[in-house]
Amino acid sequence: MSPSRLVALSAEECLSRLGRVHIGRISFWDDDGPAVLPMNYALLEDDVVFRTASQTVIRAARDGAEMAFEIDGFDPLYHGGWDVLVRGRAELVTDPAELRRCRALPLEPWAGPEPDQVVRIRRQAVSGRQIAVTAG
Amino acid sequence: MASRDPPIYEELSEPECLALLERAPVGRVGISIQALPAVLPVNYVVVGRDVVFRTVPGTKLDAATTGTVVAFEADHYDPERRDGWSVLVRGVAHEVTDDAELAGLRALPLEPWALDGEADRFVRVTTTMMSGRRIRRRHGARVSG
């Protein structure tokens, strides 16, 4: 195995990667502990937005829960990989104008056929790492 | 777009979840860092119904996975077929210290996400809950437009 190390990605690079990927994972604490769920997402003013019909997620967003959002990429051949982590407070989008903008984004809910809501993660921090494989 | 070929959802049994976990290359651990949720990718193996991954001492992941309740998730989504699956595991993470168990784990094809140091630890998530679901399309093929 070649030695590898993690190199931090700039905030600009993190946002650029967030704009190119369409599936990520949210994480938050529900009544039973930590949860991680995949989400189809888009960016609105550099914030992560997604549609969900999950009552657990909707309740967390209504309560303004702290939420993490992660995307990653992985190259099995070269053992290369990267990940970006967004952290912030979740909220339900209720403003009609904002809702219209969100509904125009290419978003599809992963959850069931029940009516869905739009959740926005008000970004407080973004960080990312890339594995740099050094010749070895 | 979605309404033309609405998704069908299936809950997965634990054997189905384990079979999918066995073949996904990367998973993600949901932890708390500074009392806030965070998600970090890991390489992992399935041992019985538990998940094992490696961490590097001194890292945030290592600190957040000692005797704490964590979530573990793996998923796959095919954007062409618009189908996929996800599995969520919840359990208590603890460092493996038993010599025999460690010897067995070292023989497995398991590398840390990034080996950012020399020594490393094996962390086992003792599963307390496992759930999964599959999303598929009735027509099973790409819908244009």
XYZ file of N, CA and C in Angstrom:
843
model
N 0.842 -1.194 0.000
C 0.000 0.000 0.000
C 0.877 1.244 0.000
N 0.613 2.149 -0.917
C 1.362 3.396 -0.953
C 0.953 4.279 0.212
N 1.908 5.023 0.765
C 1.532 5.950 1.822
C 0.584 7.011 1.260
N -0.327 7.424 2.063
C -1.252 8.445 1.603
C -1.474 9.434 2.732
N -1.889 10.611 2.369
C -2.194 11.595 3.404
C -3.387 12.411 2.956
N -4.021 13.025 3.921
C -5.204 13.814 3.631
C -4.814 15.271 3.441
N -5.308 15.852 2.357
C -5.051 17.254 2.065
C -6.378 17.990 2.124
N -6.409 19.117 2.804
C -7.657 19.870 2.937
C -8.034 20.517 1.611
N -9.317 20.516 1.307
C -9.825 21.213 0.129
C -10.282 22.611 0.558
N -10.114 23.588 -0.319
C -10.577 24.947 -0.017
C -12.098 24.981 -0.029
N -12.657 25.996 0.596
C -14.120 26.146 0.607
C -14.655 26.283 -0.813
N -13.924 26.986 -1.675
C -14.358 27.154 -3.071
C -14.401 25.793 -3.769
N -13.379 24.992 -3.519
C -13.330 23.669 -4.134
C -14.463 22.781 -3.604
N -14.738 22.894 -2.308
C -15.835 22.120 -1.724
C -17.165 22.484 -2.387
N -17.413 23.783 -2.551
C -18.674 24.225 -3.156
C -18.749 23.803 -4.618
N -17.614 23.844 -5.296
C -17.578 23.415 -6.686
C -17.961 21.934 -6.797
N -17.430 21.125 -5.889
C -17.771 19.687 -5.924
C -19.229 19.457 -5.533
N -19.712 20.260 -4.589
C -21.126 20.132 -4.211
C -22.030 20.435 -5.400
N -21.568 21.301 -6.282
C -22.365 21.658 -7.450
C -22.341 20.606 -8.538
N -21.406 19.669 -8.463
C -21.274 18.670 -9.528
C -21.885 17.321 -9.170
N -22.220 17.117 -7.906
C -22.726 15.829 -7.434
C -24.214 15.996 -7.130
N -24.962 14.899 -7.177
C -26.412 15.013 -6.980
C -26.940 14.158 -5.842
N -26.105 13.251 -5.346
C -26.521 12.418 -4.215
C -25.523 12.617 -3.073
N -26.050 12.887 -1.890
C -25.214 12.985 -0.696
C -25.937 12.332 0.458
N -25.396 12.495 1.637
C -26.033 11.909 2.825
C -26.194 12.956 3.901
N -27.384 12.982 4.493
C -27.601 13.841 5.648
C -27.358 13.014 6.901
N -26.973 13.685 7.967
C -26.855 13.019 9.257
C -27.388 13.940 10.338
N -28.125 13.352 11.241
C -28.700 14.113 12.345
C -29.059 13.114 13.434
N -29.432 13.616 14.569
C -29.837 12.734 15.667
C -31.350 12.684 15.733
N -31.915 11.485 15.635
C -33.345 11.349 15.881
C -33.529 10.799 17.295
N -34.724 10.332 17.613
C -35.013 9.912 18.988
C -34.125 8.752 19.444
N -33.642 7.956 18.504
C -32.914 6.741 18.869
C -31.405 6.852 18.698
N -30.923 7.967 18.185
C -29.485 8.100 17.997
C -29.157 8.696 16.640
N -27.900 8.555 16.227
C -27.495 9.158 14.954
C -28.080 8.402 13.769
N -28.404 9.130 12.733
C -28.916 8.532 11.500
C -28.163 9.125 10.317
N -27.965 8.322 9.297
C -27.362 8.781 8.047
C -28.251 8.288 6.911
N -28.720 9.197 6.071
C -29.647 8.833 5.004
C -29.221 9.486 3.691
N -29.283 8.732 2.583
C -28.936 9.330 1.288
C -30.015 10.290 0.817
N -29.592 11.339 0.138
C -30.526 12.346 -0.365
C -30.080 12.830 -1.735
N -31.029 12.968 -2.621
C -30.811 13.714 -3.851
C -30.933 15.185 -3.469
N -29.970 16.004 -3.876
C -29.951 17.391 -3.398
C -29.589 18.348 -4.524
N -29.743 19.617 -4.237
C -29.285 20.669 -5.136
C -28.815 21.823 -4.265
N -28.217 22.819 -4.900
C -27.743 23.983 -4.147
C -28.649 25.179 -4.414
N -28.977 25.889 -3.338
C -29.697 27.156 -3.446
C -28.877 28.176 -2.666
N -28.313 29.127 -3.391
C -27.436 30.128 -2.755
C -26.349 29.435 -1.919
N -25.765 28.409 -2.480
C -24.688 27.645 -1.834
C -25.143 26.860 -0.608
N -26.433 26.812 -0.336
C -26.951 25.945 0.727
C -27.485 24.659 0.108
N -27.365 23.570 0.849
C -27.911 22.292 0.398
C -29.424 22.293 0.629
N -30.194 21.955 -0.399
C -31.647 21.790 -0.256
C -32.026 20.420 -0.803
N -33.044 19.824 -0.197
C -33.513 18.517 -0.661
C -34.988 18.375 -0.337
N -35.621 17.441 -1.025
C -37.033 17.115 -0.764
C -37.092 15.816 0.006
N -37.979 15.755 0.960
C -38.124 14.508 1.711
C -39.563 14.342 2.178
N -39.987 13.084 2.247
C -41.289 12.763 2.823
C -41.115 12.048 4.156
N -39.876 11.902 4.589
C -39.612 11.223 5.862
C -40.055 12.105 7.025
N -40.992 11.580 7.817
C -41.501 12.370 8.945
C -40.396 12.656 9.952
N -39.459 11.727 10.098
C -38.348 11.941 11.034
C -37.488 13.126 10.584
N -37.209 13.176 9.288
C -36.375 14.261 8.766
C -37.142 15.583 8.815
N -38.433 15.524 8.464
C -39.248 16.747 8.479
C -39.327 17.315 9.892
N -39.504 16.418 10.869
C -39.587 16.882 12.258
C -38.257 17.517 12.691
N -37.158 16.875 12.308
C -35.845 17.424 12.674
C -35.657 18.816 12.080
N -36.077 18.977 10.813
C -35.918 20.273 10.164
C -36.840 21.319 10.792
N -38.050 20.890 11.144
C -38.987 21.818 11.767
C -38.436 22.312 13.116
N -37.724 21.398 13.793
C -37.123 21.747 15.083
C -35.809 22.504 14.942
N -35.372 22.718 13.707
C -34.109 23.428 13.504
C -32.897 22.635 13.946
N -32.938 21.331 13.700
C -31.849 20.448 14.159
C -30.538 20.763 13.450
N -29.457 20.524 14.165
C -28.139 20.578 13.535
C -28.035 19.383 12.600
N -27.577 19.629 11.378
C -27.507 18.567 10.392
C -26.161 18.606 9.690
N -25.657 17.436 9.373
C -24.457 17.343 8.550
C -24.865 16.814 7.188
N -24.103 17.195 6.175
C -24.353 16.710 4.823
C -23.011 16.343 4.208
N -22.951 15.166 3.613
C -21.670 14.665 3.110
C -21.779 14.175 1.680
N -20.757 14.459 0.874
C -20.599 13.816 -0.436
C -19.178 13.261 -0.488
N -18.988 12.245 -1.316
C -17.631 11.717 -1.449
C -17.452 11.088 -2.808
N -16.229 10.814 -3.126
C -15.879 10.109 -4.351
C -14.737 9.173 -4.047
N -14.672 8.106 -4.809
C -13.741 7.035 -4.451
C -13.231 6.384 -5.718
N -11.923 6.201 -5.787
C -11.328 5.522 -6.925
C -10.662 4.244 -6.422
N -11.324 3.097 -6.618
C -10.791 1.859 -6.039
C -9.445 1.457 -6.622
N -9.207 1.867 -7.871
C -7.970 1.446 -8.531
C -6.745 2.121 -7.899
N -6.879 3.410 -7.655
C -5.716 4.155 -7.161
C -5.825 4.482 -5.670
N -6.817 3.910 -5.024
C -7.031 4.187 -3.604
C -7.191 5.673 -3.348
N -7.634 6.396 -4.353
C -7.848 7.837 -4.178
C -9.254 8.076 -3.690
N -9.446 9.157 -2.988
C -10.789 9.477 -2.532
C -10.848 10.896 -2.016
N -12.051 11.401 -1.883
C -12.240 12.742 -1.338
C -13.599 12.789 -0.674
N -13.771 13.727 0.216
C -15.088 13.929 0.798
C -15.258 15.380 1.205
N -16.500 15.804 1.172
C -16.865 17.171 1.563
C -17.955 17.080 2.615
N -17.809 17.865 3.660
C -18.760 17.851 4.773
C -19.304 19.256 4.998
N -20.626 19.365 4.964
C -21.309 20.633 5.251
C -21.983 20.486 6.600
N -21.890 21.503 7.413
C -22.578 21.448 8.703
C -23.392 22.727 8.874
N -24.595 22.550 9.415
C -25.446 23.720 9.599
C -26.757 23.336 10.247
N -27.654 24.299 10.271
C -28.941 24.096 10.913
C -29.996 23.859 9.826
N -30.800 22.825 10.021
C -31.823 22.501 9.026
C -33.072 23.337 9.267
N -33.768 23.640 8.190
C -35.055 24.340 8.321
C -35.978 23.893 7.199
N -37.280 23.929 7.483
C -38.265 23.667 6.432
C -38.422 24.932 5.610
N -38.428 24.781 4.302
C -38.652 25.942 3.433
C -40.155 26.171 3.340
N -40.597 27.326 3.778
C -42.033 27.636 3.773
C -42.346 28.909 2.993
N -41.345 29.770 2.802
C -41.567 31.004 2.055
C -41.962 30.654 0.617
N -43.109 31.152 0.129
C -43.600 30.733 -1.200
C -42.603 30.983 -2.327
N -41.934 32.124 -2.286
C -40.990 32.435 -3.369
C -39.796 31.482 -3.311
N -39.308 31.248 -2.107
C -38.165 30.345 -1.949
C -38.551 28.917 -2.335
N -39.785 28.547 -1.963
C -40.289 27.219 -2.285
C -40.374 27.022 -3.804
N -40.827 28.073 -4.491
C -40.917 27.999 -5.958
C -39.534 27.775 -6.565
N -38.542 28.486 -6.030
C -37.177 28.328 -6.544
C -36.665 26.913 -6.280
N -36.985 26.386 -5.104
C -36.535 25.028 -4.776
C -37.218 23.992 -5.660
N -38.505 24.193 -5.884
C -39.259 23.227 -6.692
C -38.780 23.214 -8.139
N -38.147 24.313 -8.573
C -37.645 24.380 -9.942
C -36.299 23.665 -10.083
N -35.695 23.316 -8.959
C -34.407 22.624 -9.000
C -34.621 21.141 -9.322
N -33.604 20.498 -9.886
C -33.765 19.067 -10.228
C -33.698 18.183 -8.980
N -34.775 18.177 -8.217
C -34.811 17.416 -6.966
C -35.856 16.319 -7.038
N -35.476 15.172 -6.551
C -36.404 14.057 -6.479
C -36.347 13.483 -5.074
N -37.470 13.293 -4.440
C -37.390 12.721 -3.089
C -37.038 11.245 -3.137
N -36.223 10.814 -2.168
C -35.852 9.406 -2.069
C -36.880 8.654 -1.251
N -37.623 9.370 -0.449
C -38.539 8.701 0.467
C -39.800 8.266 -0.266
N -40.787 7.839 0.482
C -41.972 7.237 -0.108
C -42.846 8.199 -0.874
N -44.020 7.737 -1.299
C -44.882 8.532 -2.149
C -45.700 9.581 -1.398
N -45.507 9.686 -0.085
C -46.268 10.662 0.694
C -45.874 12.080 0.264
N -46.714 13.068 0.608
C -46.359 14.453 0.266
C -45.019 14.822 0.897
N -44.226 15.541 0.152
C -42.898 15.841 0.657
C -42.764 17.324 1.003
N -41.714 17.628 1.726
C -41.379 18.990 2.093
C -39.971 19.291 1.595
N -39.663 20.562 1.524
C -38.317 20.968 1.121
C -37.552 21.412 2.360
N -36.358 20.862 2.503
C -35.500 21.179 3.651
C -34.254 21.907 3.147
N -33.861 22.929 3.884
C -32.644 23.670 3.555
C -31.687 23.595 4.741
N -30.448 23.324 4.463
C -29.443 23.343 5.525
C -28.706 24.679 5.443
N -28.960 25.524 6.434
C -28.281 26.827 6.472
C -26.828 26.584 6.821
N -25.986 26.734 5.838
C -24.581 26.342 5.988
C -23.843 27.214 6.992
N -23.196 26.544 7.935
C -22.350 27.256 8.890
C -20.876 26.941 8.643
N -20.610 25.769 8.129
C -19.213 25.394 7.870
C -19.180 24.394 6.725
N -18.135 24.462 5.935
C -17.904 23.451 4.902
C -16.420 23.099 4.930
N -16.143 21.811 4.831
C -14.752 21.381 4.807
C -14.647 20.172 3.894
N -13.460 19.928 3.406
C -13.280 18.789 2.511
C -11.861 18.286 2.575
N -11.702 17.029 2.194
C -10.380 16.410 2.231
C -10.186 15.569 0.985
N -8.964 15.525 0.554
C -8.621 14.662 -0.570
C -7.462 13.788 -0.149
N -7.522 12.530 -0.541
C -6.396 11.650 -0.247
C -5.336 11.860 -1.311
N -4.167 12.254 -0.883
C -3.051 12.404 -1.795
C -2.161 11.179 -1.638
N -2.098 10.389 -2.703
C -1.258 9.196 -2.652
C 0.138 9.586 -3.110
N 1.100 9.362 -2.266
C 2.469 9.717 -2.612
C 3.186 8.493 -3.156
N 4.109 8.726 -4.052
C 4.852 7.601 -4.641
C 5.555 6.826 -3.538
N 5.367 5.545 -3.533
C 5.996 4.783 -2.465
C 6.175 3.341 -2.836
N -40.955 14.835 -14.184
C -40.018 13.760 -14.485
C -40.314 12.547 -13.609
N -40.399 12.796 -12.301
C -40.593 11.680 -11.379
C -41.968 11.048 -11.556
N -42.962 11.870 -11.916
C -44.318 11.368 -11.969
C -44.534 10.406 -13.123
N -43.665 10.428 -14.130
C -43.855 9.546 -15.280
C -43.521 8.103 -14.941
N -42.603 7.919 -14.037
C -42.233 6.561 -13.645
C -41.995 6.575 -12.143
N -43.079 6.579 -11.391
C -42.926 6.778 -9.949
C -42.095 5.688 -9.303
N -41.332 6.040 -8.296
C -40.477 5.050 -7.647
C -41.284 4.058 -6.817
N -40.768 2.860 -6.748
C -41.342 1.816 -5.890
C -40.352 1.563 -4.761
N -40.855 1.533 -3.543
C -39.980 1.379 -2.391
C -40.183 0.025 -1.743
N -39.072 -0.581 -1.368
C -39.135 -1.866 -0.682
C -38.262 -1.799 0.561
N -38.796 -2.253 1.654
C -37.978 -2.421 2.858
C -37.143 -3.677 2.674
N -35.913 -3.626 3.118
C -35.014 -4.771 2.966
C -34.899 -5.529 4.286
N -34.809 -6.843 4.182
C -34.600 -7.675 5.368
C -33.136 -7.565 5.803
N -32.851 -8.010 7.018
C -31.456 -7.937 7.470
C -30.510 -8.767 6.602
N -30.878 -10.007 6.196
C -29.981 -10.736 5.275
C -29.737 -9.969 3.974
N -30.772 -9.304 3.454
C -30.595 -8.511 2.233
C -29.649 -7.335 2.495
N -29.839 -6.684 3.642
C -28.960 -5.570 4.008
C -27.511 -6.032 4.083
N -27.287 -7.161 4.752
C -25.923 -7.672 4.917
C -25.311 -8.027 3.567
N -26.110 -8.620 2.677
C -25.600 -8.992 1.351
C -25.175 -7.740 0.578
N -25.928 -6.654 0.698
C -25.572 -5.410 0.007
C -24.333 -4.772 0.646
N -24.273 -4.813 1.976
C -23.107 -4.240 2.664
C -21.825 -4.964 2.266
N -21.945 -6.271 2.021
C -20.763 -7.064 1.674
C -20.114 -6.582 0.386
N -20.898 -5.959 -0.495
C -20.316 -5.633 -1.797
C -20.152 -4.144 -2.063
N -20.506 -3.297 -1.109
C -20.273 -1.867 -1.305
C -18.841 -1.536 -0.894
N -18.140 -0.740 -1.697
C -16.726 -0.496 -1.393
C -16.497 0.509 -0.258
N -17.433 1.426 -0.084
C -17.239 2.514 0.878
C -18.521 2.713 1.674
N -18.360 2.989 2.965
C -19.506 3.346 3.791
C -19.232 4.665 4.478
N -20.191 5.125 5.238
C -20.013 6.388 5.966
C -20.443 6.205 7.403
N -19.667 6.818 8.275
C -19.956 6.748 9.693
C -20.558 8.082 10.131
N -21.690 8.004 10.809
C -22.332 9.187 11.380
C -21.950 9.303 12.836
N -21.289 10.380 13.178
C -20.745 10.555 14.523
C -21.030 11.969 15.016
N -20.661 12.221 16.241
C -20.706 13.582 16.763
C -19.285 14.099 16.901
N -19.054 15.279 16.361
C -17.777 15.959 16.559
C -18.093 17.318 17.157
N -17.575 17.578 18.320
C -17.881 18.810 19.053
C -19.392 18.982 19.200
N -20.040 17.880 19.552
C -21.479 17.853 19.847
C -22.352 18.146 18.632
N -21.760 18.137 17.430
C -22.541 18.353 16.211
C -22.398 17.133 15.307
N -23.463 16.817 14.547
C -23.368 15.638 13.679
C -22.344 15.825 12.573
N -21.692 14.735 12.227
C -20.726 14.735 11.134
C -20.776 13.376 10.451
N -20.350 13.334 9.211
C -20.320 12.097 8.436
C -18.945 11.968 7.799
N -18.318 10.824 7.950
C -17.010 10.605 7.337
C -17.001 9.257 6.626
N -16.424 9.219 5.418
C -16.358 7.946 4.686
C -15.313 7.006 5.283
N -15.583 5.712 5.185
C -14.626 4.697 5.638
C -14.666 3.503 4.693
N -13.541 2.826 4.599
C -13.543 1.476 4.049
C -13.916 0.553 5.199
N -14.564 -0.546 4.903
C -15.065 -1.374 6.001
C -15.194 -2.827 5.551
N -15.355 -3.686 6.520
C -15.732 -5.073 6.241
C -16.892 -5.436 7.168
N -17.648 -6.446 6.752
C -18.740 -6.960 7.573
C -18.243 -8.217 8.276
N -18.396 -8.231 9.594
C -18.011 -9.408 10.382
C -19.255 -9.849 11.140
N -19.798 -10.999 10.744
C -21.073 -11.400 11.325
C -22.129 -10.381 10.916
N -22.757 -9.746 11.890
C -23.692 -8.661 11.555
C -23.145 -7.321 12.032
N -21.822 -7.278 12.284
C -21.174 -6.043 12.705
C -20.362 -5.445 11.560
N -20.042 -4.162 11.702
C -19.220 -3.452 10.730
C -17.892 -3.111 11.398
N -16.794 -3.353 10.680
C -15.466 -3.046 11.215
C -14.747 -2.105 10.252
N -14.140 -1.053 10.787
C -13.316 -0.162 9.969
C -12.078 0.217 10.750
N -11.129 0.868 10.080
C -9.875 1.235 10.727
C -9.801 2.746 10.896
N -9.241 3.155 11.978
C -9.053 4.586 12.204
C -7.601 4.850 12.591
N -7.210 6.085 12.456
C -5.865 6.499 12.839
C -5.956 7.254 14.161
N -5.223 6.812 15.178
C -5.294 7.491 16.477
C -4.999 8.984 16.340
N -5.726 9.760 17.093
C -5.512 11.210 17.051
C -6.446 11.922 16.099
N -7.127 11.153 15.222
C -8.038 11.809 14.293
C -9.415 11.981 14.947
N -10.215 12.848 14.348
C -11.562 13.102 14.868
C -12.402 11.833 14.819
N -12.226 11.067 13.735
C -12.997 9.826 13.615
C -12.645 8.875 14.753
N -11.355 8.782 15.043
C -10.920 7.885 16.104
C -11.502 8.314 17.450
N -11.437 9.611 17.724
C -11.942 10.116 19.006
C -13.442 9.911 19.140
N -14.143 9.960 17.994
C -15.606 9.913 18.034
C -16.144 8.486 18.016
N -15.270 7.507 17.965
C -15.749 6.127 17.838
C -15.220 5.249 18.966
N -15.101 5.802 20.141
C -14.663 5.004 21.285
C -15.799 4.920 22.296
N -16.508 3.795 22.250
C -17.582 3.558 23.202
C -18.810 4.420 22.994
N -19.011 4.908 21.776
C -20.151 5.780 21.516
C -21.121 5.121 20.537
N -22.354 5.571 20.567
C -23.346 5.119 19.599
C -23.094 5.849 18.284
N -22.964 5.082 17.220
C -22.717 5.688 15.911
C -23.705 5.126 14.895
N -23.802 5.804 13.781
C -24.559 5.293 12.644
C -23.556 4.903 11.570
N -23.914 3.903 10.791
C -23.105 3.515 9.644
C -24.046 3.369 8.452
N -23.634 3.911 7.327
C -24.507 3.877 6.162
C -23.730 3.513 4.918
N -24.357 2.734 4.038
C -23.812 2.496 2.700
C -24.975 2.594 1.728
N -24.673 3.029 0.517
C -25.745 3.150 -0.469
C -25.183 3.002 -1.859
N -26.069 2.828 -2.800
C -25.690 2.845 -4.212
C -26.875 3.379 -5.003
N -26.582 4.245 -5.952
C -27.648 4.785 -6.788
C -27.180 4.798 -8.234
N -28.002 4.282 -9.108
C -27.693 4.265 -10.525
C -28.463 5.400 -11.196
N -27.776 6.472 -11.618
C -28.493 7.637 -12.159
C -29.184 7.349 -13.492
N -28.691 6.372 -14.240
C -29.332 6.033 -15.507
C -30.652 5.305 -15.266
N -30.593 4.305 -14.435
C -31.797 3.514 -14.143
C -32.653 4.165 -13.065
N -32.063 5.124 -12.355
C -32.738 5.823 -11.277
C -33.256 4.837 -10.227
N -32.425 3.854 -9.937
C -32.761 2.951 -8.841
C -31.572 2.846 -7.903
N -31.782 2.315 -6.749
C -30.686 2.223 -5.797
C -31.142 1.622 -4.490
N -30.227 1.633 -3.541
C -30.536 1.076 -2.233
C -29.725 1.822 -1.180
N -30.159 1.712 0.054
C -29.366 2.225 1.167
C -29.608 1.360 2.395
N -28.565 1.241 3.186
C -28.633 0.471 4.427
C -28.122 1.347 5.561
N -28.851 1.335 6.669
C -28.447 2.092 7.858
C -28.256 1.128 9.024
N -27.097 1.239 9.647
C -26.772 0.431 10.822
C -26.563 1.382 11.986
N -27.051 0.981 13.131
C -26.782 1.758 14.325
C -26.179 0.812 15.356
N -25.206 1.288 16.092
C -24.593 0.410 17.079
C -23.580 1.147 17.925
N -22.948 0.392 18.802
C -21.937 0.964 19.686
C -20.559 0.664 19.101
N -19.766 1.709 18.930
C -18.428 1.552 18.378
C -17.424 1.359 19.502
N -16.537 0.396 19.323
C -15.486 0.208 20.325
C -14.235 -0.344 19.652
N -13.107 -0.057 20.217
C -11.851 -0.522 19.655
C -11.691 -2.017 19.902
N -11.238 -2.726 18.886
C -10.969 -4.153 19.034
C -9.600 -4.301 19.695
N -9.561 -4.998 20.823
C -8.291 -5.164 21.539
C -7.910 -6.631 21.707
N -8.854 -7.526 21.470
C -8.574 -8.958 21.621
C -7.587 -9.410 20.535
N -6.501 -10.041 20.947
C -5.427 -10.398 20.018
C -5.892 -11.318 18.888
N -6.685 -12.322 19.263
C -7.143 -13.278 18.248
C -8.058 -12.576 17.239
N -8.931 -11.722 17.765
C -9.847 -11.005 16.868
C -9.056 -10.047 15.970
N -8.053 -9.393 16.539
C -7.224 -8.473 15.761
C -6.479 -9.208 14.656
N -5.953 -10.390 14.988
C -5.212 -11.166 13.986
C -6.131 -11.521 12.825
N -7.360 -11.895 13.148
C -8.322 -12.219 12.106
C -8.635 -11.010 11.245
N -8.794 -9.842 11.882
C -9.136 -8.623 11.146
C -7.979 -8.167 10.259
N -6.742 -8.349 10.742
C -5.587 -7.907 9.952
C -5.422 -8.727 8.683
N -6.009 -9.926 8.693
C -5.912 -10.786 7.514
C -6.938 -10.395 6.450
N -7.879 -9.512 6.801
C -8.928 -9.128 5.862
C -8.449 -7.972 4.969
N -9.005 -7.875 3.771
C -8.599 -6.783 2.872
C -9.233 -5.461 3.301
N -8.703 -4.890 4.343
C -9.308 -3.676 4.901
C -8.238 -2.617 5.112
N -8.386 -1.509 4.394
C -7.451 -0.403 4.564
C -8.205 0.799 5.098
N -7.535 1.647 5.856
C -8.222 2.865 6.283
C -8.470 3.770 5.084
N -9.427 4.668 5.224
C -9.741 5.613 4.133
C -8.477 6.354 3.712
N -7.733 6.808 4.677
C -6.412 7.367 4.390
C -5.529 7.064 5.584
N -4.393 6.482 5.309
C -3.500 6.152 6.411
C -2.607 7.353 6.654
N -3.036 8.199 7.559
C -2.359 9.462 7.785
C -1.454 9.342 9.011
N -0.743 8.267 9.096
C 0.111 8.039 10.252
C 0.561 6.594 10.209
N 1.191 6.143 11.237
C 1.747 4.794 11.218
C 0.789 3.779 11.848
N 0.525 3.982 13.109
C -0.308 3.017 13.804
C -1.780 3.271 13.501
N -2.581 2.223 13.635
C -4.007 2.438 13.468
C -4.781 1.449 14.321
N -6.035 1.737 14.450
C -6.913 0.955 15.311
C -8.037 0.334 14.490
N -8.517 -0.794 14.957
C -9.710 -1.396 14.373
C -10.898 -1.058 15.263
N -11.936 -0.554 14.652
C -13.146 -0.191 15.383
C -14.283 -1.088 14.915
N -14.952 -1.699 15.879
C -16.072 -2.574 15.544
C -17.361 -1.915 16.009
N -18.335 -1.848 15.132
C -19.653 -1.326 15.487
C -20.550 -2.523 15.782
N -20.864 -2.728 17.040
C -21.745 -3.828 17.432
C -23.180 -3.419 17.108
N -23.737 -4.086 16.110
C -25.015 -3.670 15.553
C -26.163 -3.848 16.548
N -26.923 -2.781 16.739
C -28.143 -2.881 17.533
C -29.381 -2.722 16.651
N -29.213 -2.089 15.495
C -30.340 -1.874 14.583
C -29.814 -1.871 13.153
N -30.550 -2.518 12.269
C -30.176 -2.499 10.857
C -31.442 -2.359 10.026
N -31.442 -1.410 9.099
C -32.603 -1.259 8.228
C -32.105 -0.879 6.844
N -32.919 -1.157 5.854
C -32.509 -0.828 4.495
C -33.711 -0.722 3.590
N -33.506 -0.061 2.490
C -34.593 0.031 1.526
C -34.028 0.111 0.120
N -34.857 -0.329 -0.785
C -34.498 -0.305 -2.193
C -35.496 0.585 -2.906
N -35.003 1.353 -3.865
C -35.879 2.172 -4.693
C -35.702 1.691 -6.125
N -36.812 1.415 -6.789
C -36.698 1.004 -8.191
C -37.844 1.606 -8.990
N -37.730 1.511 -10.290
C -38.738 2.092 -11.181
C -39.533 0.970 -11.820
N -40.799 1.246 -12.022
C -41.662 0.224 -12.601
C -41.125 -0.252 -13.950
N -40.651 0.700 -14.745
C -40.199 0.324 -16.084
C -38.736 -0.064 -16.112
N -38.055 0.180 -15.010
C -36.702 -0.323 -14.851
C -35.685 0.241 -15.820
N -36.053 1.270 -16.547
C -35.124 1.820 -17.534
C -35.160 3.340 -17.451
N -34.229 3.918 -18.130
C -34.105 5.366 -18.123
C -35.353 5.984 -18.767
N -35.864 7.024 -18.128
C -36.987 7.765 -18.694
C -36.430 9.047 -19.301
N -36.672 9.235 -20.566
C -36.123 10.435 -21.195
C -36.968 11.640 -20.844
N -36.334 12.795 -20.982
C -37.043 14.061 -20.733
C -37.126 14.323 -19.275
